[in-house]
Coordinates of C-alpha atoms and ligand atoms in Angstrom, one line a residue:
X265 CA 83.0 2.1 -23.6
X266 CA 82.5 1.6 -27.4
X267 CA 84.3 0.0 -29.9
X268 CA 87.5 2.1 -29.3
X269 CA 87.9 0.2 -26.1
X270 CA 88.4 -3.1 -27.8
X271 CA 91.3 -2.0 -29.5
X272 CA 94.3 -4.0 -27.7
X273 CA 92.3 -5.1 -24.6
X274 CA 90.2 -7.6 -26.8
X275 CA 93.2 -9.0 -28.2
X276 CA 94.9 -9.7 -24.8
X277 CA 91.9 -11.9 -24.0
X278 CA 93.0 -14.9 -26.2
X279 CA 94.9 -17.7 -24.8
X280 CA 98.3 -18.3 -26.4
X281 CA 98.5 -15.6 -28.7
X282 CA 98.7 -11.8 -28.7
X283 CA 97.3 -10.0 -31.6
X284 CA 98.9 -6.6 -32.3
X285 CA 96.5 -3.9 -33.4
X286 CA 96.9 -0.6 -35.0
X287 CA 96.0 1.9 -32.3
X288 CA 94.7 4.4 -34.8
X289 CA 92.3 2.3 -36.7
X290 CA 91.9 -1.0 -34.6
X291 CA 93.2 -3.2 -37.2
X292 CA 95.1 -6.2 -36.4
X293 CA 98.5 -5.9 -38.0
X294 CA 100.1 -9.1 -36.7
X295 CA 100.0 -12.1 -34.2
X296 CA 103.0 -13.3 -31.8
X297 CA 102.8 -16.1 -29.4
X298 CA 102.5 -15.8 -25.6
X299 CA 105.5 -17.9 -24.8
X300 CA 105.3 -20.0 -21.7
X301 CA 108.1 -20.2 -19.2
X302 CA 109.9 -23.4 -20.8
X303 CA 110.5 -21.3 -24.0
X304 CA 111.8 -18.2 -22.1
X305 CA 114.1 -20.6 -20.2
X306 CA 115.7 -22.0 -23.4
X307 CA 115.9 -18.4 -24.9
X308 CA 118.2 -17.6 -21.8
X309 CA 120.0 -20.8 -22.1
X310 CA 120.7 -20.2 -26.0
X311 CA 121.8 -16.6 -25.0
X312 CA 124.3 -17.8 -22.1
X313 CA 126.0 -20.3 -24.5
X314 CA 126.4 -17.3 -27.3
X315 CA 127.7 -15.1 -24.5
X316 CA 130.6 -17.3 -23.6
X317 CA 132.2 -16.9 -27.1
X318 CA 131.1 -13.1 -27.3
X319 CA 132.7 -12.2 -23.9
X320 CA 136.1 -13.5 -25.3
X321 CA 135.9 -10.9 -28.3
X322 CA 137.7 -8.1 -27.7
X323 CA 135.8 -5.1 -26.6
X324 CA 137.2 -2.9 -29.7
X325 CA 136.1 -5.7 -31.9
X326 CA 132.6 -6.1 -30.4
X327 CA 132.2 -2.3 -31.0
X328 CA 133.3 -2.6 -34.6
X329 CA 130.8 -5.2 -35.1
X330 CA 127.8 -3.6 -33.4
X331 CA 128.3 -0.7 -35.4
X332 CA 126.9 -2.7 -38.4
X333 CA 123.6 -2.3 -36.3
X334 CA 123.6 1.3 -36.7
X335 CA 124.3 0.9 -40.6
X336 CA 121.3 -1.4 -41.2
X337 CA 119.3 0.2 -38.8
X338 CA 119.7 3.7 -40.7
X339 CA 119.6 1.9 -44.2
X340 CA 116.1 0.4 -43.0
X341 CA 115.0 3.3 -41.1
X342 CA 111.5 3.5 -43.4
X343 CA 110.5 -0.1 -42.1
X344 CA 110.9 0.7 -38.6
X345 CA 109.3 4.1 -38.7
X346 CA 106.5 2.7 -40.6
X347 CA 105.8 -0.1 -37.8
X348 CA 106.3 2.3 -35.2
X349 CA 103.4 4.4 -36.8
X350 CA 101.1 1.6 -37.2
X351 CA 101.7 -0.3 -34.0
X352 CA 102.2 2.5 -31.6
X353 CA 100.1 5.2 -33.1
X354 CA 103.3 7.7 -33.3
X355 CA 103.9 10.3 -35.9
X356 CA 106.5 9.6 -38.5
X357 CA 108.8 12.7 -37.1
X358 CA 108.5 11.3 -33.4
X359 CA 109.2 7.7 -34.6
X360 CA 112.5 9.0 -36.5
X361 CA 113.6 11.4 -33.9
X362 CA 112.7 9.5 -30.8
X363 CA 113.0 5.8 -31.7
X364 CA 115.3 5.5 -34.8
X365 CA 117.9 8.4 -34.3
X366 CA 118.2 7.7 -30.6
X367 CA 119.2 4.4 -31.0
X368 CA 121.4 5.1 -34.1
X369 CA 123.5 7.8 -32.1
X370 CA 123.5 5.4 -29.0
X371 CA 125.3 2.7 -30.9
X372 CA 127.7 5.2 -32.5
X373 CA 128.5 6.8 -29.3
X374 CA 129.0 3.7 -27.1
X375 CA 130.8 2.0 -30.0
X376 CA 133.1 5.0 -29.9
X377 CA 133.4 5.5 -26.1
X378 CA 132.8 2.0 -24.3
X379 CA 136.5 1.2 -24.7
X380 CA 137.6 4.3 -22.6
X381 CA 134.5 3.8 -20.4
X382 CA 135.3 0.2 -19.7
X383 CA 138.8 0.5 -19.5
X384 CA 140.2 -0.7 -16.3
X385 CA 140.4 2.0 -13.7
X386 CA 143.5 2.4 -11.3
X387 CA 142.9 3.5 -7.7
X388 CA 145.9 4.8 -6.1
X389 CA 146.0 4.0 -2.3
X390 CA 146.4 6.8 0.0
X391 CA 148.1 5.0 2.7
X392 CA 149.5 1.7 1.6
X393 CA 152.0 2.9 -1.1
X394 CA 153.7 -0.5 -1.6
X395 CA 150.3 -1.8 -3.0
X396 CA 147.6 -0.6 -5.6
X397 CA 144.2 -1.4 -6.8
X398 CA 142.3 -1.3 -10.0
X399 CA 138.7 -2.0 -11.0
X400 CA 137.8 -3.7 -14.1
X401 CA 134.7 -4.4 -15.9
X402 CA 133.5 -8.0 -16.8
X403 CA 130.1 -8.8 -18.5
X404 CA 127.4 -9.9 -16.3
X405 CA 126.1 -12.6 -18.3
X406 CA 122.9 -12.9 -19.6
X407 CA 120.5 -9.6 -19.0
X408 CA 116.9 -9.7 -19.1
X409 CA 115.3 -6.6 -20.4
X410 CA 111.6 -6.1 -19.7
X411 CA 110.1 -3.2 -22.0
X412 CA 107.2 -0.9 -21.9
X413 CA 105.1 0.1 -25.0
X414 CA 105.5 3.7 -25.0
X415 CA 109.1 3.9 -26.8
X416 CA 108.8 0.4 -28.0
X417 CA 112.1 0.6 -30.0
X418 CA 114.4 3.0 -28.4
X419 CA 113.8 2.3 -24.7
X420 CA 114.8 -1.5 -25.2
X421 CA 116.9 -1.6 -28.1
X422 CA 119.2 1.3 -26.6
X423 CA 119.4 -1.3 -23.6
X424 CA 120.0 -4.2 -25.8
X425 CA 122.8 -2.4 -27.5
X426 CA 124.6 -1.4 -24.4
X427 CA 124.2 -4.5 -22.8
X428 CA 125.8 -6.2 -25.9
X429 CA 128.8 -3.8 -26.2
X430 CA 129.4 -4.6 -22.4
X431 CA 130.0 -8.2 -23.6
X432 CA 126.7 -9.8 -22.5
X433 CA 123.8 -11.9 -24.0
X434 CA 120.3 -10.2 -23.9
X435 CA 116.8 -11.7 -23.5
X436 CA 114.3 -9.1 -24.3
X437 CA 110.6 -9.4 -23.3
X438 CA 108.7 -6.3 -25.0
X439 CA 105.4 -5.1 -24.1
X440 CA 102.6 -7.3 -25.0
X441 CA 101.0 -4.0 -26.7
X442 CA 103.9 -3.5 -29.1
X443 CA 105.7 -6.9 -29.9
X444 CA 106.0 -6.6 -33.3
X445 CA 108.7 -3.7 -33.2
X446 CA 111.0 -5.7 -30.9
X447 CA 110.8 -8.6 -33.3
X448 CA 111.8 -6.0 -36.2
X449 CA 114.7 -5.1 -34.1
X450 CA 115.8 -8.6 -33.7
X451 CA 115.4 -8.9 -37.8
X452 CA 117.8 -5.8 -38.1
X453 CA 120.0 -7.6 -35.6
X454 CA 120.2 -10.4 -37.4
X455 CA 120.9 -8.6 -40.8
X456 CA 123.9 -6.9 -39.1
X457 CA 125.4 -10.3 -38.8
X458 CA 125.7 -10.5 -35.2
X459 CA 125.5 -13.7 -33.4
X460 CA 122.1 -15.1 -33.9
X461 CA 121.8 -16.6 -30.2
X462 CA 123.1 -13.8 -28.4
X463 CA 120.2 -11.6 -28.5
X464 CA 116.9 -13.0 -28.0
X465 CA 113.2 -11.8 -27.9
X466 CA 110.4 -13.6 -26.2
X467 CA 106.9 -12.5 -26.4
X468 CA 104.0 -12.8 -24.0
X469 CA 102.2 -10.9 -21.3
X470 CA 103.5 -10.3 -17.8
X471 CA 104.0 -13.9 -17.0
X472 CA 106.7 -14.0 -19.6
X473 CA 108.4 -11.0 -17.8
X474 CA 108.1 -13.3 -14.4
X475 CA 109.5 -16.3 -16.0
X476 CA 112.6 -14.3 -17.3
X477 CA 113.3 -13.1 -14.0
X478 CA 112.9 -16.5 -12.6
X479 CA 114.6 -18.5 -15.7
X480 CA 118.3 -17.6 -14.4
X481 CA 119.3 -14.1 -15.8
X482 CA 122.0 -12.2 -14.3
X483 CA 120.8 -8.8 -14.3
X484 CA 117.4 -7.3 -15.2
X485 CA 116.8 -4.0 -16.7
X486 CA 113.1 -3.1 -16.1
X487 CA 111.2 -0.1 -18.0
X488 CA 107.5 0.2 -16.7
X489 CA 104.9 1.3 -14.3
X490 CA 105.8 1.6 -10.5
X491 CA 103.1 -1.1 -9.5
X492 CA 105.2 -3.8 -11.8
X493 CA 108.4 -2.2 -10.7
X494 CA 107.8 -3.1 -7.1
X495 CA 107.1 -6.8 -8.2
X496 CA 110.1 -6.9 -10.3
X497 CA 112.3 -5.5 -7.5
X498 CA 110.7 -8.3 -5.1
X499 CA 111.2 -11.3 -7.7
X500 CA 115.0 -9.7 -8.1
X501 CA 115.5 -9.4 -4.2
X502 CA 114.3 -13.0 -3.6
X503 CA 117.0 -14.4 -6.3
X504 CA 119.6 -11.7 -5.5
X505 CA 119.8 -10.5 -9.1
X506 CA 120.8 -6.9 -9.4
X507 CA 118.3 -4.6 -11.5
X508 CA 117.8 -1.1 -13.1
X509 CA 114.2 0.1 -12.3
X510 CA 113.0 3.0 -14.8
X511 CA 109.7 3.5 -13.4
X512 CA 106.7 6.5 -13.7
X513 CA 107.3 10.0 -13.8
X514 CA 105.2 13.2 -12.7
X515 CA 107.2 15.9 -14.3
X516 CA 106.7 19.6 -12.8
X517 CA 107.3 22.6 -15.0
X518 CA 108.2 25.5 -12.9
X519 CA 107.6 28.7 -14.8
X520 CA 109.2 31.7 -13.1
X521 CA 108.2 35.3 -13.4
X522 CA 111.2 36.0 -15.6
X523 CA 110.7 33.2 -17.8
X524 CA 110.6 33.8 -21.7
X525 CA 107.0 32.7 -22.0
X526 CA 106.6 32.0 -25.7
X527 CA 109.7 29.7 -25.5
X528 CA 108.0 28.3 -22.1
X529 CA 104.6 27.6 -23.6
X530 CA 106.1 26.1 -26.8
X531 CA 108.3 23.7 -24.6
X532 CA 105.3 22.6 -22.4
X533 CA 103.1 22.0 -25.3
X534 CA 105.5 19.8 -26.9
X535 CA 106.4 18.3 -23.7
X536 CA 102.9 17.5 -22.7
X537 CA 101.7 16.4 -26.1
X538 CA 104.6 14.8 -27.8
X539 CA 103.7 10.9 -28.0
X540 CA 100.2 12.0 -27.1
X541 CA 101.8 12.8 -23.5
X542 CA 102.6 8.8 -23.1
X543 CA 106.2 9.9 -21.9
X544 CA 107.7 9.2 -18.7
X545 CA 109.2 12.5 -18.7
X546 CA 106.1 14.2 -20.2
X547 CA 105.2 17.6 -18.5
X548 CA 102.6 16.4 -16.1
X549 CA 101.9 19.6 -14.1
X550 CA 102.7 23.2 -14.5
X551 CA 103.4 25.8 -11.7
X552 CA 103.0 29.2 -12.8
X553 CA 103.7 32.1 -10.8
X554 CA 100.7 34.3 -10.6
X555 CA 102.2 37.2 -12.1
X556 CA 102.6 35.4 -15.5
X557 CA 100.0 32.8 -15.2
X558 CA 97.2 34.4 -17.4
X559 CA 99.6 35.2 -20.2
X560 CA 101.2 31.8 -20.0
X561 CA 97.9 29.8 -20.1
X562 CA 96.7 31.9 -23.1
X563 CA 100.1 31.2 -25.0
X564 CA 99.9 27.4 -24.2
X565 CA 96.3 27.4 -25.2
X566 CA 97.0 29.2 -28.5
X567 CA 100.0 26.7 -29.2
X568 CA 97.7 23.8 -28.4
X569 CA 94.7 25.0 -30.3
X570 CA 96.8 24.7 -33.3
X571 CA 97.8 21.0 -33.0
X572 CA 96.5 18.7 -35.7
X573 CA 95.5 15.2 -34.2
X574 CA 94.9 12.0 -36.0
X575 CA 96.0 8.7 -37.8
X576 CA 99.7 9.7 -38.6
X577 CA 99.9 6.8 -41.5
X578 CA 97.4 8.7 -43.6
X579 CA 97.5 12.4 -42.9
X580 CA 100.1 15.0 -41.6
X581 CA 99.5 15.4 -38.0
X582 CA 101.2 16.7 -34.7
X583 CA 99.6 14.6 -32.3
X584 CA 99.1 10.8 -33.0
X585 CA 96.9 7.9 -31.6
X586 CA 97.3 6.9 -28.0
X587 CA 98.6 3.5 -27.7
X588 CA 96.6 1.5 -25.2
X589 CA 92.8 1.4 -24.7
X590 CA 93.4 1.3 -20.9
X591 CA 95.6 4.4 -21.1
X592 CA 92.7 6.3 -22.7
X593 CA 90.5 5.2 -19.8
X594 CA 92.9 6.2 -17.2
X595 CA 93.4 9.9 -18.8
X596 CA 89.5 10.4 -19.1
X597 CA 89.1 9.3 -15.4
X598 CA 91.6 11.8 -14.3
X599 CA 90.7 14.9 -16.2
X600 CA 86.7 14.1 -15.3
X601 CA 87.7 13.7 -11.6
X602 CA 89.8 17.1 -12.0
X603 CA 86.7 18.9 -13.6
X604 CA 84.4 17.6 -11.1
X605 CA 86.8 19.0 -8.3
X606 CA 86.9 22.3 -10.0
X607 CA 89.3 22.6 -12.8
X608 CA 88.5 24.5 -15.8
X609 CA 88.8 23.2 -19.2
X610 CA 90.8 25.8 -21.2
X611 CA 91.0 23.1 -24.1
X612 CA 90.0 19.6 -25.2
X613 CA 88.9 17.4 -22.5
X614 CA 87.2 14.6 -24.1
X615 CA 88.1 11.4 -25.8
X616 CA 87.7 11.5 -29.4
X617 CA 84.9 9.4 -31.2
X618 CA 86.6 6.3 -32.6
X619 CA 87.7 4.5 -34.6
X620 CA 91.1 4.6 -32.9
X621 CA 92.5 5.9 -29.7
X622 CA 92.5 9.5 -29.4
X623 CA 92.3 11.9 -26.6
X624 CA 91.9 15.6 -27.4
X625 CA 94.9 17.5 -26.4
X626 CA 93.7 19.2 -23.3
X627 CA 94.6 22.1 -20.9
X628 CA 93.2 22.3 -17.5
X629 CA 93.5 25.4 -15.3
X630 CA 92.6 26.1 -11.8
X631 CA 94.2 22.9 -10.9
X632 CA 95.1 22.3 -7.0
X633 CA 97.8 20.1 -5.5
X634 CA 95.5 17.9 -3.8
X635 CA 93.8 16.9 -7.2
X636 CA 94.7 13.5 -8.8
X637 CA 95.4 14.9 -12.0
X638 CA 98.4 17.0 -9.9
X639 CA 99.4 13.7 -8.1
X640 CA 99.1 10.7 -10.2
X641 CA 100.8 10.0 -13.5
X642 CA 98.4 10.9 -16.5
X643 CA 100.5 9.3 -19.3
X644 CA 98.3 11.1 -21.8
X645 CA 97.8 14.6 -23.4
X646 CA 96.9 16.5 -20.7
X647 CA 98.5 19.7 -19.3
X648 CA 97.3 20.8 -15.8
X649 CA 98.3 24.1 -14.7
X650 CA 98.3 25.7 -11.4
X651 CA 98.8 29.2 -10.2
X652 CA 101.2 29.7 -7.5
X653 CA 102.3 32.7 -5.5
X654 CA 106.0 32.6 -6.0
X655 CA 108.9 30.2 -7.1
X656 CA 109.2 29.0 -3.3
X657 CA 105.7 27.5 -3.4
X658 CA 106.5 26.0 -7.2
X659 CA 109.5 24.1 -5.8
X660 CA 107.6 22.8 -2.5
X661 CA 104.8 21.6 -4.8
X662 CA 107.3 20.2 -7.5
X663 CA 108.9 18.1 -4.5
X664 CA 105.6 17.2 -2.9
X665 CA 105.2 14.0 -5.1
X666 CA 106.3 10.3 -4.7
X667 CA 107.8 10.3 -8.0
X668 CA 111.2 12.2 -9.0
X669 CA 112.3 11.6 -12.6
X670 CA 112.3 14.4 -14.8
X671 CA 111.6 18.2 -13.9
X672 CA 111.8 21.5 -15.8
X673 CA 112.4 25.1 -14.7
X674 CA 111.7 28.2 -17.0
X675 CA 113.5 31.4 -16.2
X676 CA 116.0 33.8 -17.7
X677 CA 118.2 33.8 -15.0
X678 CA 120.6 30.7 -15.5
X679 CA 122.3 30.9 -12.1
X680 CA 118.7 31.1 -10.3
X681 CA 117.6 28.3 -12.7
X682 CA 120.4 26.2 -11.5
X683 CA 119.6 26.9 -7.9
X684 CA 116.3 26.1 -8.5
X685 CA 116.9 23.1 -10.4
X686 CA 119.3 21.9 -7.5
X687 CA 116.4 22.0 -5.0
X688 CA 113.9 19.9 -7.2
X689 CA 114.0 16.0 -6.2
X690 CA 114.3 14.3 -9.7
X691 CA 116.7 12.2 -11.8
X692 CA 117.1 15.0 -14.3
X693 CA 116.0 18.6 -14.0
X694 CA 116.1 20.6 -17.5
X695 CA 116.3 24.4 -17.7
X696 CA 114.2 26.0 -20.3
X697 CA 113.7 22.8 -22.3
X698 CA 111.9 19.6 -22.0
X699 CA 112.3 15.7 -22.7
X700 CA 115.2 15.4 -25.0
X701 CA 118.0 14.3 -22.7
X702 CA 116.7 10.8 -23.3
X703 CA 118.2 11.3 -26.7
X704 CA 121.7 12.1 -24.9
X705 CA 123.5 8.7 -24.6
X706 CA 126.3 10.4 -22.3
X707 CA 123.8 11.7 -19.8
X708 CA 122.3 9.4 -17.2
X709 CA 118.5 8.7 -17.3
X710 CA 117.2 7.7 -13.7
X711 CA 114.6 8.4 -11.2
X712 CA 114.7 9.1 -7.5
X713 CA 111.8 8.1 -5.0
X714 CA 109.4 5.7 -6.7
X715 CA 110.7 6.7 -10.1
X716 CA 113.3 3.9 -9.9
X717 CA 116.6 2.5 -9.0
X718 CA 119.7 2.7 -10.7
X719 CA 120.1 4.4 -14.3
X720 CA 120.3 3.7 -18.1
X721 CA 122.6 5.4 -20.5
X722 CA 125.8 7.5 -19.6
X723 CA 129.2 6.0 -18.5
X724 CA 127.5 4.8 -15.4
X725 CA 124.8 3.1 -16.9
X726 CA 127.3 1.3 -19.4
X727 CA 129.2 0.2 -16.4
X728 CA 126.3 -1.1 -14.4
X729 CA 125.8 -3.6 -17.0
X730 CA 129.1 -5.2 -16.0
X731 CA 130.4 -6.6 -12.6
X732 CA 132.8 -4.0 -11.2
X733 CA 135.5 -6.1 -9.9
X734 CA 138.3 -4.9 -7.7
X735 CA 141.9 -6.3 -8.1
X736 CA 144.5 -5.3 -5.4
X737 CA 148.2 -6.0 -6.1
X738 CA 151.6 -5.4 -4.8
X739 CA 153.7 -2.8 -6.6
X740 CA 156.8 -3.3 -4.5
X741 CA 157.7 -6.8 -3.2
X742 CA 158.1 -6.9 0.7
X743 CA 158.5 -10.2 2.5
X744 CA 155.5 -9.8 4.8
X745 CA 153.2 -7.3 6.1
X746 CA 153.3 -5.8 9.6
X747 CA 149.8 -7.0 10.6
X748 CA 150.2 -10.5 9.9
X749 CA 151.1 -13.1 12.6
X750 CA 152.5 -13.4 15.0
X751 CA 150.7 -10.7 17.1
X752 CA 153.2 -9.2 19.6
X753 CA 152.7 -6.5 22.2
X754 CA 155.5 -4.6 20.6
X755 CA 153.8 -4.4 17.4
X756 CA 150.5 -3.3 19.0
X757 CA 152.1 -0.6 20.8
X758 CA 154.1 0.8 17.7
X759 CA 150.6 0.2 15.7
X760 CA 148.8 2.2 18.1
X761 CA 151.2 5.4 18.2
X762 CA 151.3 5.3 14.3
X763 CA 147.6 5.2 14.2
X764 CA 147.3 8.2 16.7
X765 CA 149.7 10.0 14.7
X766 CA 147.7 9.3 11.6
X767 CA 144.0 9.9 12.6
X768 CA 144.2 11.6 15.9
X769 CA 144.3 15.2 16.6
X770 CA 146.7 17.0 14.2
X771 CA 149.8 17.9 16.0
X772 CA 149.6 21.4 14.8
X773 CA 146.1 21.6 16.6
X774 CA 147.2 20.2 19.7
Ligands
NAD1058 P1 103.7 -2.1 -17.1 O1 104.6 -1.9 -15.7 O2 102.6 -2.4 -17.2 O3 104.6 -3.3 -17.9 C1 105.9 -3.3 -18.1 C2 106.7 -4.5 -18.8 O4 106.4 -5.5 -17.7 C3 105.8 -5.1 -19.9 O5 106.6 -5.9 -20.7 C4 104.6 -6.2 -19.1 O6 104.6 -7.3 -19.9 C5 105.8 -6.5 -18.0 N1 105.4 -7.2 -16.9 C6 104.0 -7.2 -16.5 N2 104.0 -7.9 -15.1 C7 105.3 -8.1 -14.9 C8 105.8 -8.8 -13.8 N3 105.0 -9.4 -12.9 N4 107.1 -9.4 -13.6 C9 107.8 -9.0 -14.9 N5 107.4 -8.3 -15.8 C10 106.0 -7.9 -15.7 O7 104.2 -0.7 -17.7 P2 103.8 -0.2 -19.3 O8 102.2 0.3 -19.1 O9 104.1 -1.1 -20.4 O10 104.7 1.3 -19.3 C11 104.1 2.5 -19.1 C12 105.0 3.0 -17.6 O11 106.3 2.7 -17.8 C13 104.6 4.3 -17.1 O12 104.5 4.4 -15.8 C14 105.7 4.8 -17.4 O13 106.1 6.2 -16.9 C15 106.9 3.9 -17.3 N6 108.0 4.4 -18.2 C16 109.1 4.8 -17.6 C17 110.3 5.0 -18.1 C18 111.5 5.4 -17.5 O14 112.6 5.7 -18.1 N7 111.5 5.7 -16.2 C19 110.3 5.1 -19.8 C20 109.2 4.6 -20.3 C21 108.1 4.2 -19.5

């Protein structure tokens, strides 16, 4: 195992504190408490109290006040970027683009559009014209957000901002691997002069997440692994708390014979190695049609070989550190097993010597669908490539997975691309591009199959953070409805005739 493995895992063995470490160096950079259940419950109670007043603030005013958070974030972006680099091992460009800008843009976007998205929605009734309905959106109360470590700022804070705009209070339980970034986010929130108790951060390991669900929240937004997601779903089910689950991915990239191979290769390299491959949307398997397979592999290897890897805090690099030592072990296991079963290492294939958590950007060829590297989430800088006879075989393999978060299709034929995309079971399919729709606040982020339930982002995601309530009212006042008491046989006969007229065989078809 070696010294590298002590990063993060050693610190997790201590009892009541969690030491956060720089994954590129192994140095301790801060310490947070592992908060017990009673502190989690107290945080929920404070958020609930503050939420009552917040829900009474008109939506437009809430949006106006939350915009201040984007201003503070951009003014203090350097602090966030520096911490993301040090605590998560990312490069500054990734920290800026995928953490800071994503949240600033999402904040501005929803502050502008939430009043329209959450406006009452009329439902004209097709039969009972003397009545009408509408939906209105009511804050749920306190949203519990449980977050992973791979996007420690943008994932939870995007969800925090949307929850607050919707009129909720929030208690966030960040990952124990990256707690300092969540605390920094709260510092910015306070600097934006938003109600202090409305947004709380509780730090801790899994037990703090259990306590959060147990502590009386009204909705849970969970992002993390499938295994934990199942436990969260069960705990929420037990308490009848609705939840959104954003879980693992195994995104396939289908490269058609007519693809622009230069673009496809660059996209796959970025999609496989950005954030050291620790992205739920990472390109996790490539299906290349045989006629272009060798050419594509050459281009992928050439682009990947040019990548510079290292501690992004001290030098200009393309690929930073991995964030969690167990994840490096996982990647090593999957690569070694693939090689033992016949995969060829076209590039990389090994963990880098310490200090720090680094696995070489790796390209594997001769992969087969039955290998774990093609079936299990890798969550590291590894691109396994498989040659397929044609697009039909590629689509069949793409769908042969228990996961369905993202998928990618590369082709020059836009119509064919859409037709293929629609046949892949994934929450999002991108054509000729990878990853970036997480940065589009207007598009939904969601998985099918074991990749999750519900969605974040988009108008749908914002409405999910509210209770959708239905009001039905009279447009025209009439003394009574025909179906009320008393029940008369004559009413029954008339109702039957009318019902047959309305729902039976159309008279022109008789
Ligand atoms: P994880 O499931 O180990 O942990 C996620 C969070 O759950 C952490 O805060 C953890 O402390 C907490 N937790 C652990 N046990 C819990 C329990 N029993 N009850 C409640 N909370 C508990 O996941 P991770 O390793 O932090 O994140 C990596 C995983 O997240 C990958 O599978 C990745 O694909 C997935 N992910 C998905 C998305 C998405 O949008 N679908 C985004 C990012 C990451």
